[in-house]
PDB file of C-alpha atoms and ligand atoms in Angstrom:
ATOM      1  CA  UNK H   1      14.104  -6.816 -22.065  1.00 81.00           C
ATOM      2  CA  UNK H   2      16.269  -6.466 -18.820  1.00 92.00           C
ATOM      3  CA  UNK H   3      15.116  -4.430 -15.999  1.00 96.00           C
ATOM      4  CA  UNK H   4      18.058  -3.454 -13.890  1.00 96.00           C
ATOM      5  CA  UNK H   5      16.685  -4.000 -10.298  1.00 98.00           C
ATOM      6  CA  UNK H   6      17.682  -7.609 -11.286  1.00 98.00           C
ATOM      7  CA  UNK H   7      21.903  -6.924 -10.202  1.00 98.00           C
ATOM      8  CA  UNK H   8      23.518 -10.460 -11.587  1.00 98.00           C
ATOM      9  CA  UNK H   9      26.607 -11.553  -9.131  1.00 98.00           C
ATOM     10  CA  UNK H  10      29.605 -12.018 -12.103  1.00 97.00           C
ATOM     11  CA  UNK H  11      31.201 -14.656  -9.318  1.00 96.00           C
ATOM     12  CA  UNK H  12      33.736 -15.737 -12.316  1.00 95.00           C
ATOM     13  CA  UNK H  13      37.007 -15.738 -11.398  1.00 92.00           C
ATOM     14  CA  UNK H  14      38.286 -13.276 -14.016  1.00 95.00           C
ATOM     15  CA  UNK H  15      38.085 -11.112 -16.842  1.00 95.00           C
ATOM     16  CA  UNK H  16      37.742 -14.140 -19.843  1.00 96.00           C
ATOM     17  CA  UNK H  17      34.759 -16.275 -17.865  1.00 96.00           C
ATOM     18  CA  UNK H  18      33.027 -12.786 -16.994  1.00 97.00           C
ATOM     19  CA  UNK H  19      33.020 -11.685 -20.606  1.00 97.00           C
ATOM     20  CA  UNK H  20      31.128 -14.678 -21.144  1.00 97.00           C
ATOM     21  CA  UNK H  21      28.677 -14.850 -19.359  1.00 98.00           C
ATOM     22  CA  UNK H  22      27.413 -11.245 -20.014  1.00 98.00           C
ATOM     23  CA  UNK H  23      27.623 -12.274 -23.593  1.00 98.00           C
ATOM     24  CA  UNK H  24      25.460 -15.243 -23.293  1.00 97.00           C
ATOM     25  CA  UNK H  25      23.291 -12.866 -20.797  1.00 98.00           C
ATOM     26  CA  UNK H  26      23.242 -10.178 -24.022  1.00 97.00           C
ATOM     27  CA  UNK H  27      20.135  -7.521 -23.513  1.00 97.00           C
ATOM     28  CA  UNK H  28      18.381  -9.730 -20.751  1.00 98.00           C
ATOM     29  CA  UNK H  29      20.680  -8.117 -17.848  1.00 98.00           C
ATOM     30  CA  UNK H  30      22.185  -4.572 -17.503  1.00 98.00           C
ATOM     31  CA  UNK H  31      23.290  -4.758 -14.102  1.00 98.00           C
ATOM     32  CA  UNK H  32      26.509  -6.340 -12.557  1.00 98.00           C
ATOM     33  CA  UNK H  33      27.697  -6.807  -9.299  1.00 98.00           C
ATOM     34  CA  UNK H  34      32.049  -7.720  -9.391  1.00 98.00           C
ATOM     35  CA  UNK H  35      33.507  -8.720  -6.322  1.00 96.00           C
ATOM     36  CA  UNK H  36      36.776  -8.855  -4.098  1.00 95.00           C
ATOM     37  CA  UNK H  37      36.800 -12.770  -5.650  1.00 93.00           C
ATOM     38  CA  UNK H  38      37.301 -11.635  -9.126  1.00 94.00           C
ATOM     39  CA  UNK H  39      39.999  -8.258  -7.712  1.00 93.00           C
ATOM     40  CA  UNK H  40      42.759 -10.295  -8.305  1.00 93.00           C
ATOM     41  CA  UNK H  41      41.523 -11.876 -11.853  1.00 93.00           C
ATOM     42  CA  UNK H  42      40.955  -8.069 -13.652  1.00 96.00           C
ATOM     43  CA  UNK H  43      37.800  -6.954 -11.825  1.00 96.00           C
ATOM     44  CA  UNK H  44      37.969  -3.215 -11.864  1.00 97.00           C
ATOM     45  CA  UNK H  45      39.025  -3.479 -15.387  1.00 97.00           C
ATOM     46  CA  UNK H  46      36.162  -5.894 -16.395  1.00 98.00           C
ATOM     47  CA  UNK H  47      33.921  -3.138 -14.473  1.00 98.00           C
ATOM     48  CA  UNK H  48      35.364  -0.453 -16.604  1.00 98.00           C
ATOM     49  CA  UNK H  49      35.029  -1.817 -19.773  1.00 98.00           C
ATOM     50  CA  UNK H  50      31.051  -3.486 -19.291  1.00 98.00           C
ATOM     51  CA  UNK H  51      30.466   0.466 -18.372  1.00 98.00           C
ATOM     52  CA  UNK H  52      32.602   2.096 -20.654  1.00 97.00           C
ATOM     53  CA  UNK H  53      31.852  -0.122 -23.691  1.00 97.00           C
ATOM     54  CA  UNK H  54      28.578  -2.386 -23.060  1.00 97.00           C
ATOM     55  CA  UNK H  55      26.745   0.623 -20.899  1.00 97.00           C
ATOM     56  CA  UNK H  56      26.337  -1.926 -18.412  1.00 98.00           C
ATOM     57  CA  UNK H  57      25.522  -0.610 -15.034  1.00 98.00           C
ATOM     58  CA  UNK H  58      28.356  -2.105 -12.448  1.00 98.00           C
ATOM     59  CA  UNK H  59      27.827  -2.632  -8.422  1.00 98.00           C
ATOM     60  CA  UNK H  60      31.483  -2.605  -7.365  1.00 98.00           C
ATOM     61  CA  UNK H  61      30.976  -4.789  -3.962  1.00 98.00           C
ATOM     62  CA  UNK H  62      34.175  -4.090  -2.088  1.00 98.00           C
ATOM     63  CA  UNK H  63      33.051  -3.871   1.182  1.00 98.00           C
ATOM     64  CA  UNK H  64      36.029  -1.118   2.410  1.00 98.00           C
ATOM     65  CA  UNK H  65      36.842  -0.549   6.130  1.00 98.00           C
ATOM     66  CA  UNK H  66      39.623   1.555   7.266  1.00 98.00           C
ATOM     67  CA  UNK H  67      40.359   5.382   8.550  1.00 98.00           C
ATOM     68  CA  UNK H  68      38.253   8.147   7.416  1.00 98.00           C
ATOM     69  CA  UNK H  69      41.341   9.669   4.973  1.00 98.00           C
ATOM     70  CA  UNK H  70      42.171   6.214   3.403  1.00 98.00           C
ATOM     71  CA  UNK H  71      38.639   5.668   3.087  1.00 98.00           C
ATOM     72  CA  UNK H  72      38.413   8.731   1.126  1.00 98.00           C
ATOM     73  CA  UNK H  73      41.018   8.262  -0.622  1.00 98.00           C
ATOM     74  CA  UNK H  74      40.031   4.880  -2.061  1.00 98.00           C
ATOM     75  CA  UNK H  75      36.388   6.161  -3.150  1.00 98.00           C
ATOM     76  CA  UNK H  76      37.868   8.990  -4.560  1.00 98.00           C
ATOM     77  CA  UNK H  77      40.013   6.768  -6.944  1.00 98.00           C
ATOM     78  CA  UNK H  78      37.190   4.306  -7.478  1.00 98.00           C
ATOM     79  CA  UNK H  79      34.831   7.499  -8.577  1.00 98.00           C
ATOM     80  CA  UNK H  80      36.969   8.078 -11.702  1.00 97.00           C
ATOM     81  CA  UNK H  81      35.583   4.667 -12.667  1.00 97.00           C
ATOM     82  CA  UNK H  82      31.923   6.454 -12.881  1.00 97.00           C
ATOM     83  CA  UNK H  83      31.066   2.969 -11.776  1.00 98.00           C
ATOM     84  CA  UNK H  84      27.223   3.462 -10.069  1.00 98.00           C
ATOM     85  CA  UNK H  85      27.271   1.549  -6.532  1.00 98.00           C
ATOM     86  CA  UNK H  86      30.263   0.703  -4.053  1.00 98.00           C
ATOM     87  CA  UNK H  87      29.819  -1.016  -0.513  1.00 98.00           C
ATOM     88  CA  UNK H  88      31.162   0.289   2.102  1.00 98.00           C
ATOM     89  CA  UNK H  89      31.097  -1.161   5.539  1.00 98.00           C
ATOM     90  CA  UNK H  90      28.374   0.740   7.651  1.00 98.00           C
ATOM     91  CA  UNK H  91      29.973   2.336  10.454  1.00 98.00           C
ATOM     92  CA  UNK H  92      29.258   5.963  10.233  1.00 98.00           C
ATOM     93  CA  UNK H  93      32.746   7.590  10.068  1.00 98.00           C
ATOM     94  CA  UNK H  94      33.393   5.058   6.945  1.00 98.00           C
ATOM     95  CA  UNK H  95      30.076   5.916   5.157  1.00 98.00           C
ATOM     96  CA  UNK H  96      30.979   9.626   6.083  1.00 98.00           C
ATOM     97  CA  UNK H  97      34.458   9.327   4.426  1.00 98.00           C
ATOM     98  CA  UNK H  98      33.472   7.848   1.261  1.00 98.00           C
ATOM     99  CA  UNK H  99      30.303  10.123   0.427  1.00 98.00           C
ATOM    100  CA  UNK H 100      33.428  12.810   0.819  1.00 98.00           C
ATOM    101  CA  UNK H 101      35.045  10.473  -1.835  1.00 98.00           C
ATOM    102  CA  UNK H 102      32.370   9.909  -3.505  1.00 98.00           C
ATOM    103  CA  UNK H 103      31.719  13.844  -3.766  1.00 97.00           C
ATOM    104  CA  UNK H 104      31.066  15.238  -7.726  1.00 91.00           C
ATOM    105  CA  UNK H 105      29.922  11.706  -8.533  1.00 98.00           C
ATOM    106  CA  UNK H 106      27.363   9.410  -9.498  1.00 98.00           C
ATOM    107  CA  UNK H 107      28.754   6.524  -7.777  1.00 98.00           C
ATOM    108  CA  UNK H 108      25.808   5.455  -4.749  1.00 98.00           C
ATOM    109  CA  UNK H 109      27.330   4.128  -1.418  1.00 98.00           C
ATOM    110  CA  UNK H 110      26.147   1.365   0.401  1.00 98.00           C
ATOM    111  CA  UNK H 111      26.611   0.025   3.488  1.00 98.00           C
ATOM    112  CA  UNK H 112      26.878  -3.227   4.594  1.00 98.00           C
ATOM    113  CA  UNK H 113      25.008  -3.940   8.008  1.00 95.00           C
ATOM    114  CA  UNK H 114      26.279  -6.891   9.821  1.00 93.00           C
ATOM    115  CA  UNK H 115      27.364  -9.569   7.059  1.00 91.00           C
ATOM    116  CA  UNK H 116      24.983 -12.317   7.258  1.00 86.00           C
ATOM    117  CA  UNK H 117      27.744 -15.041   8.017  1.00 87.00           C
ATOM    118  CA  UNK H 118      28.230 -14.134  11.678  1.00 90.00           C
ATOM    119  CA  UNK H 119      26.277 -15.289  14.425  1.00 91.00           C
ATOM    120  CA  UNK H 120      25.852 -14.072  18.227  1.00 94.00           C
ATOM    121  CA  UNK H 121      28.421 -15.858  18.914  1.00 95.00           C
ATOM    122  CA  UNK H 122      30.789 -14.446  16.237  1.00 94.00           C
ATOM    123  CA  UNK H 123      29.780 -10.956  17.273  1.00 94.00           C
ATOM    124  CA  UNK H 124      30.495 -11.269  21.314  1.00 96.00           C
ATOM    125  CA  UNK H 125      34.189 -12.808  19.669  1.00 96.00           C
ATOM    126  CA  UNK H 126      34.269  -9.461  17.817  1.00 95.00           C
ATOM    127  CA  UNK H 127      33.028  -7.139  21.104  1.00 95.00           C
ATOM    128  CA  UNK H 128      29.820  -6.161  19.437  1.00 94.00           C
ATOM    129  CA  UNK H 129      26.837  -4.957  22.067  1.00 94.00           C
ATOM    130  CA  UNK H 130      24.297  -7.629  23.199  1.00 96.00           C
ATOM    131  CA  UNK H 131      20.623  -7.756  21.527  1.00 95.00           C
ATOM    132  CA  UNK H 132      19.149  -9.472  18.421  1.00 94.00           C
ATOM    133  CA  UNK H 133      20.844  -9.466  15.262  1.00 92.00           C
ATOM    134  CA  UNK H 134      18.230  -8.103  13.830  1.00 92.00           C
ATOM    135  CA  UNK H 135      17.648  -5.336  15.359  1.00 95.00           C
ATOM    136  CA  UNK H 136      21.197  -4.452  15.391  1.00 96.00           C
ATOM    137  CA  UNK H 137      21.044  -4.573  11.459  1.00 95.00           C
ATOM    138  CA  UNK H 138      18.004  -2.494  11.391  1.00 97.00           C
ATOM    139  CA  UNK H 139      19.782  -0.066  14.351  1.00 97.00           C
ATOM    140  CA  UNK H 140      23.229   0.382  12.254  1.00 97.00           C
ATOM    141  CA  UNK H 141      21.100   0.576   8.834  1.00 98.00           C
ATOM    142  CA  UNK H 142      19.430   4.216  10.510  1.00 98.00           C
ATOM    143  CA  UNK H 143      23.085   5.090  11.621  1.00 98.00           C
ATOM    144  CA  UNK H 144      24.468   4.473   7.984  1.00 98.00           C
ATOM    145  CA  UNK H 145      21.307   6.184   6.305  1.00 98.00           C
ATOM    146  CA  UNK H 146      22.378   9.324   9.045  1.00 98.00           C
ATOM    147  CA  UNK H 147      25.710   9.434   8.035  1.00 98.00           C
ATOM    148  CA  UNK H 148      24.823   9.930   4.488  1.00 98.00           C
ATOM    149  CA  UNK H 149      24.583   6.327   2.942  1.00 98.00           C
ATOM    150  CA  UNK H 150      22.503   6.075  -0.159  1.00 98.00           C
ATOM    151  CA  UNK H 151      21.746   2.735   0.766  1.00 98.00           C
ATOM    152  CA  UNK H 152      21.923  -0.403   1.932  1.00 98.00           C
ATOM    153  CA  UNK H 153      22.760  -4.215   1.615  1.00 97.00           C
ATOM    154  CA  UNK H 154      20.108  -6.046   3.428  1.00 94.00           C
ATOM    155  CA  UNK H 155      18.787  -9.370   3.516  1.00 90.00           C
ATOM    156  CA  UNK H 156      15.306 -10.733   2.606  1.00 86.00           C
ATOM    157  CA  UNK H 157      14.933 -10.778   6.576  1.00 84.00           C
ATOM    158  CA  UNK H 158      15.438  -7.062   7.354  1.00 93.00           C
ATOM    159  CA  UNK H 159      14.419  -5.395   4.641  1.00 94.00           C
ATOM    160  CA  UNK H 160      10.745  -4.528   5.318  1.00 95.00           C
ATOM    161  CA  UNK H 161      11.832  -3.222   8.447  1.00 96.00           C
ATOM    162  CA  UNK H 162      14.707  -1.113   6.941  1.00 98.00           C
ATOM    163  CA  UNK H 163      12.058   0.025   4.535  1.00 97.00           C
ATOM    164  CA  UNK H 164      10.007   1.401   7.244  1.00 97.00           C
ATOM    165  CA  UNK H 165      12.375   3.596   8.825  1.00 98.00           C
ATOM    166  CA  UNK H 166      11.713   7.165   8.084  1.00 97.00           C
ATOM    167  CA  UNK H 167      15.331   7.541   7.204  1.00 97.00           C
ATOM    168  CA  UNK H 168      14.889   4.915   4.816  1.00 98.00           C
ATOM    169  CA  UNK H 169      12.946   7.614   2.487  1.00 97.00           C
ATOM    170  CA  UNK H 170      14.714   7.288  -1.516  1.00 97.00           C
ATOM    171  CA  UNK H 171      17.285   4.687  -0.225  1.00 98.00           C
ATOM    172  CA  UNK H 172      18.463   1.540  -2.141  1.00 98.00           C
ATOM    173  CA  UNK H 173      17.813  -1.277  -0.375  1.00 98.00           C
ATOM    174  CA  UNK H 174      19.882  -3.897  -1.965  1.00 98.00           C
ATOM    175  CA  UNK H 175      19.090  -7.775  -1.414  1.00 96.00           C
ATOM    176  CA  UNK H 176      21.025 -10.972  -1.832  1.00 95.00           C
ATOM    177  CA  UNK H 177      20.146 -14.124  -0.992  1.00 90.00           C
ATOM    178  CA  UNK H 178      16.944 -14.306  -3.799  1.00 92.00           C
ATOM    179  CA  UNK H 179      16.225 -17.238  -5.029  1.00 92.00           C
ATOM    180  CA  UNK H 180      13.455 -18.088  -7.541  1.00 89.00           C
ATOM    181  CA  UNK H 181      11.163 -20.777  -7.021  1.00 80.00           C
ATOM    182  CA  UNK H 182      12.482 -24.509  -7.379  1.00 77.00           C
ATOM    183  CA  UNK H 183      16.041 -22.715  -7.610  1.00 80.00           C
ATOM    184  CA  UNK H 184      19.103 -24.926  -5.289  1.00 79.00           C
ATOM    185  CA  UNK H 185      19.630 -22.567  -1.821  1.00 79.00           C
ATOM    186  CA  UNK H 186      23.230 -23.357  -2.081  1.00 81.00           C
ATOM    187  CA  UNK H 187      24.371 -22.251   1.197  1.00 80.00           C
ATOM    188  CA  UNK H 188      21.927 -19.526   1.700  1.00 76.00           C
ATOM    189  CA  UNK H 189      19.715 -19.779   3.909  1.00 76.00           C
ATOM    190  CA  UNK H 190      17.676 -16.834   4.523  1.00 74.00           C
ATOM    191  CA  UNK H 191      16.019 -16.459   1.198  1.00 83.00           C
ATOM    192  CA  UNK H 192      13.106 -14.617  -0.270  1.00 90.00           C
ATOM    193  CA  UNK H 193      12.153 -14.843  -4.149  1.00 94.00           C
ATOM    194  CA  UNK H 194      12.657 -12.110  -6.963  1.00 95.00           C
ATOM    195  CA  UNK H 195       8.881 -10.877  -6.363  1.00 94.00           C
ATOM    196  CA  UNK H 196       8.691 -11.008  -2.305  1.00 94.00           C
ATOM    197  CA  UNK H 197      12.233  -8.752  -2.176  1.00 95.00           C
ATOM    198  CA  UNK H 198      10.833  -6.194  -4.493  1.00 95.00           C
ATOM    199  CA  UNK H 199       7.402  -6.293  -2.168  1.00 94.00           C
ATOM    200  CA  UNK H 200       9.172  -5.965   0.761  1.00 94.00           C
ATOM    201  CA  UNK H 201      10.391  -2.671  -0.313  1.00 95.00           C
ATOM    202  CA  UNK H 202      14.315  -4.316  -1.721  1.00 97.00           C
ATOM    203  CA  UNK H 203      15.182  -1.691  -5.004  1.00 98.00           C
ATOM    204  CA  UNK H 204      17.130  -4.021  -6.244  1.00 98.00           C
ATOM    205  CA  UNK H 205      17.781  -7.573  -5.720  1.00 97.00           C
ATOM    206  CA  UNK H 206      21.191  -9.319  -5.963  1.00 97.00           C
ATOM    207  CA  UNK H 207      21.446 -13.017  -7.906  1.00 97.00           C
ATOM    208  CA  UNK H 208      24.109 -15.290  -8.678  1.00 96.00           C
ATOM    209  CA  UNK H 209      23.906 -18.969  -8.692  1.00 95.00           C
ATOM    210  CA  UNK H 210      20.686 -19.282  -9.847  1.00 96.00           C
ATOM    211  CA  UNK H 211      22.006 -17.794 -13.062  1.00 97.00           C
ATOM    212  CA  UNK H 212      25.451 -17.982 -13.461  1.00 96.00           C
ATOM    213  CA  UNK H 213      25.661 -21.943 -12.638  1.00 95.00           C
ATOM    214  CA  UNK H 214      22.616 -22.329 -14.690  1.00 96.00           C
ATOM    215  CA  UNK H 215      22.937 -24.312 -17.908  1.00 96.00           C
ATOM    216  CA  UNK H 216      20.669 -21.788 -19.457  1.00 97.00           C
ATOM    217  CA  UNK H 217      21.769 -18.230 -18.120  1.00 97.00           C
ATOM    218  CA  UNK H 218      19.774 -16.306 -19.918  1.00 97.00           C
ATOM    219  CA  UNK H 219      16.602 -18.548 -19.895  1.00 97.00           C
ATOM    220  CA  UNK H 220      17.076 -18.149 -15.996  1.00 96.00           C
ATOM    221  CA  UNK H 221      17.742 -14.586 -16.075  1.00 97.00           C
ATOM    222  CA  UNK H 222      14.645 -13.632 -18.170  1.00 97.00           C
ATOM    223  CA  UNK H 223      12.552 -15.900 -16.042  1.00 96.00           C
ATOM    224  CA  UNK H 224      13.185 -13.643 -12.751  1.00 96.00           C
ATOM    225  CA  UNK H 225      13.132 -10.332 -14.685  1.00 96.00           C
ATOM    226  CA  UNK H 226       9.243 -11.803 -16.003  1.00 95.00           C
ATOM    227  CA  UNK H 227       8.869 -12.195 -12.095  1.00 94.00           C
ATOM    228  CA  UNK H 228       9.750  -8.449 -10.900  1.00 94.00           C
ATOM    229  CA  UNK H 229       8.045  -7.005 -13.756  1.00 91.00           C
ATOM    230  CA  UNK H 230       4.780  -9.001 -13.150  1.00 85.00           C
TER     231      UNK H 230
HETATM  232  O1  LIG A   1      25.048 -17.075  -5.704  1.00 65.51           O
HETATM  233  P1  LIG A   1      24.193 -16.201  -4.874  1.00 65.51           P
HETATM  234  O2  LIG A   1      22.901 -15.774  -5.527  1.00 65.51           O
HETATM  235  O3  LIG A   1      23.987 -16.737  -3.489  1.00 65.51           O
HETATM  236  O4  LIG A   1      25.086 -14.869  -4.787  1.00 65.51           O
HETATM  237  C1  LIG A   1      24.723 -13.754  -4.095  1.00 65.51           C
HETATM  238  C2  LIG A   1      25.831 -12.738  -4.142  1.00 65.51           C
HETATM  239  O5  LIG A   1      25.609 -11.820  -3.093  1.00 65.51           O
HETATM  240  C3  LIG A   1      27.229 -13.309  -3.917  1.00 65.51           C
HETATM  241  O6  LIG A   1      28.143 -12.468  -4.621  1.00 65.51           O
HETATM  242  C4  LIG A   1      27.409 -13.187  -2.440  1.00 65.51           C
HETATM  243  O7  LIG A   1      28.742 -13.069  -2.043  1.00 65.51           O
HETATM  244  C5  LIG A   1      26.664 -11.894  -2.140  1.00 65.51           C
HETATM  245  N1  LIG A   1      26.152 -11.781  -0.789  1.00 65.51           N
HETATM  246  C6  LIG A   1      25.275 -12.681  -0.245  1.00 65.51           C
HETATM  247  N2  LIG A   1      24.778 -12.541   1.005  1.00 65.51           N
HETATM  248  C7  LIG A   1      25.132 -11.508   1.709  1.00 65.51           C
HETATM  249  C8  LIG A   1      26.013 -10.559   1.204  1.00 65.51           C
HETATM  250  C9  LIG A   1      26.508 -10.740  -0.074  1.00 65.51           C
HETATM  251  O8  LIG A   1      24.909 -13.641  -0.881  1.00 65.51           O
HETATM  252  N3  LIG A   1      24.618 -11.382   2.901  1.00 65.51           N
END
C-alpha cells in the first residue's frame, strides 16, 4: 500500500530509466518528484503521462525565478499539465506571480527558501542580509506563506520551526534530505529519518537515493512507507 507523503525523487536521466523504476515501484509509491536533471531527457512528458495514465501524483521541482509576467506565464502553461506541486523560488513577487498562474488550478506552489547548498559565505557573494541561515529560511518561509505560497521546501533542520509559524496553518511542508536508518548520506548532510520529518510537522517527505540506487526499490520503498504509517 503506498501512502503518498512518501514523494520518490525519479533522478533518472530520462523518460526509458524513469518508466522503470515506477514499474518496479508498482502500487508501493504514488508520488513523484521530476526534476530540471531529467528536463532535457522528456520530463514534463514523463510527468504527463505517470498522471494522465498511471494516476500518479507528480511534484514538478523546477525551481522558477524570473519577472512577475514570465513567471506567470510559465505556471500558467505548466497548469494545463494538472500536475499537483511546482517550486517556485520564494521571493514574494515570484510566489505572487505564479499563484496568478496557477489560478483555476489544482497545481500547489512551493517555495524554495534558501537552497541548502549555500553557505554564509555564498550568501554575502550573492548580497543577501547578515544573520543565521536559519532564521533567514524560517524569515523568507513567513514571507512566501504571505504572498500566497501553499507551501514549502524545507529541510529536516527548519521544519519544526516553519511548522510553528502561525502562517504555517494547512501548508505543505515538503522535506528532502530523509534518510532511513542504516541508509548511505550520500552527500547530504542534514538529515532526519522518514518518521522524525513527519513528527516534526514535514507533510510530505522527499526520497531518492535510498530508493532509486537501491538494489531492491520497492523493498526500500515499502520499508519507509511501514515507517510513516507506524
Ligand atoms: O537522493 P536524495 O534522497 O538525496 O534526493 C533528494 C532529492 O531532493 C533530490 O532530487 C535533490 O535534488 C532534492 N533536494 C535535496 N535537498 C534540498 C533540495 C532538494 O536533496 N535541499
Amino acid at each position: 500500500m503506498s501512502d503518498d507523503r512518501l514523494i520518490v525523487a525519479l533522478d533518472v536521466p530520462n523518460i526509458i530509466a524513469g518508466m522503470d523504476l515506477v514499474n518496479k515501484l508498482g502500487e508501493t509509491v504514488s508520488f513523484y518528484k521530476i526534476g530540471l536533471g531529467m528536463l532535457t531527457g522528456g520530463g514534463l512528458a514523463l510527468a504527463d503521462e505517470l498522471k494522465q495514465e498511471h494516476n500518479k501524483r507528480i511534484f514538478l521541482d523546477l525551481k522558477l525565478f524570473d519577472i512577475g509576467a514570465t513567471v506567470e506565464a510559465a505556471v500558467k502553461g505548466i497548469a494545463k499539465y494538472e500536475l499537483d506541486f511546482l517550486t517556485v523560488h520564494g521571493d514574494p513577487n515570484v510566489v505572487k506571480a505564479a499563484k496568478e498562474g496557477a489560478a483555476n488550478s489544482d497545481l500547489k506552489i512551493l517555495a524554495v527558501t534558501i537552497l541548502t547548498s549555500l553557505d554564509r559565505e555564498d550568501l554575502n557573494e550573492n548580497l543577501y542580509k547578515p544573520g543565521n541561515i536559519s532564521d533567514l529560511v524560517v524569515e523568507r518561509a513567513e514571507r512566501a506563506f504571505k504572498a500566497g505560497a501553499d507551501g514549502v521546501i524545507a529541510s529536516p533542520l527548519e521544519s519544526k520551526k516553519i511548522r510553528n509559524l502561525s502562517s504555517a496553518s494547512g501548508k505543505l511542508i515538503v522535506t528532502p534530505g530523509v534518510r532511513p536508518k542504516g541508509a548511505e548520506l550520500g552527500d547530504q548532510k542534514r538529515i532526519s529519518t522518514p518518521r522524525d520529518a513527519i513528527q516534526n510537522g514535514s507533510s510530505h517527505i522527499v526520497v531518492g537515493r535510498p530508493i532509486v540506487k537501491s538494489s531492491n526499490p520497492k523493498l526500500a520503498a515499502n520499508n519507509i512507507v511501514n515507517e510513516i504509517k507506524s
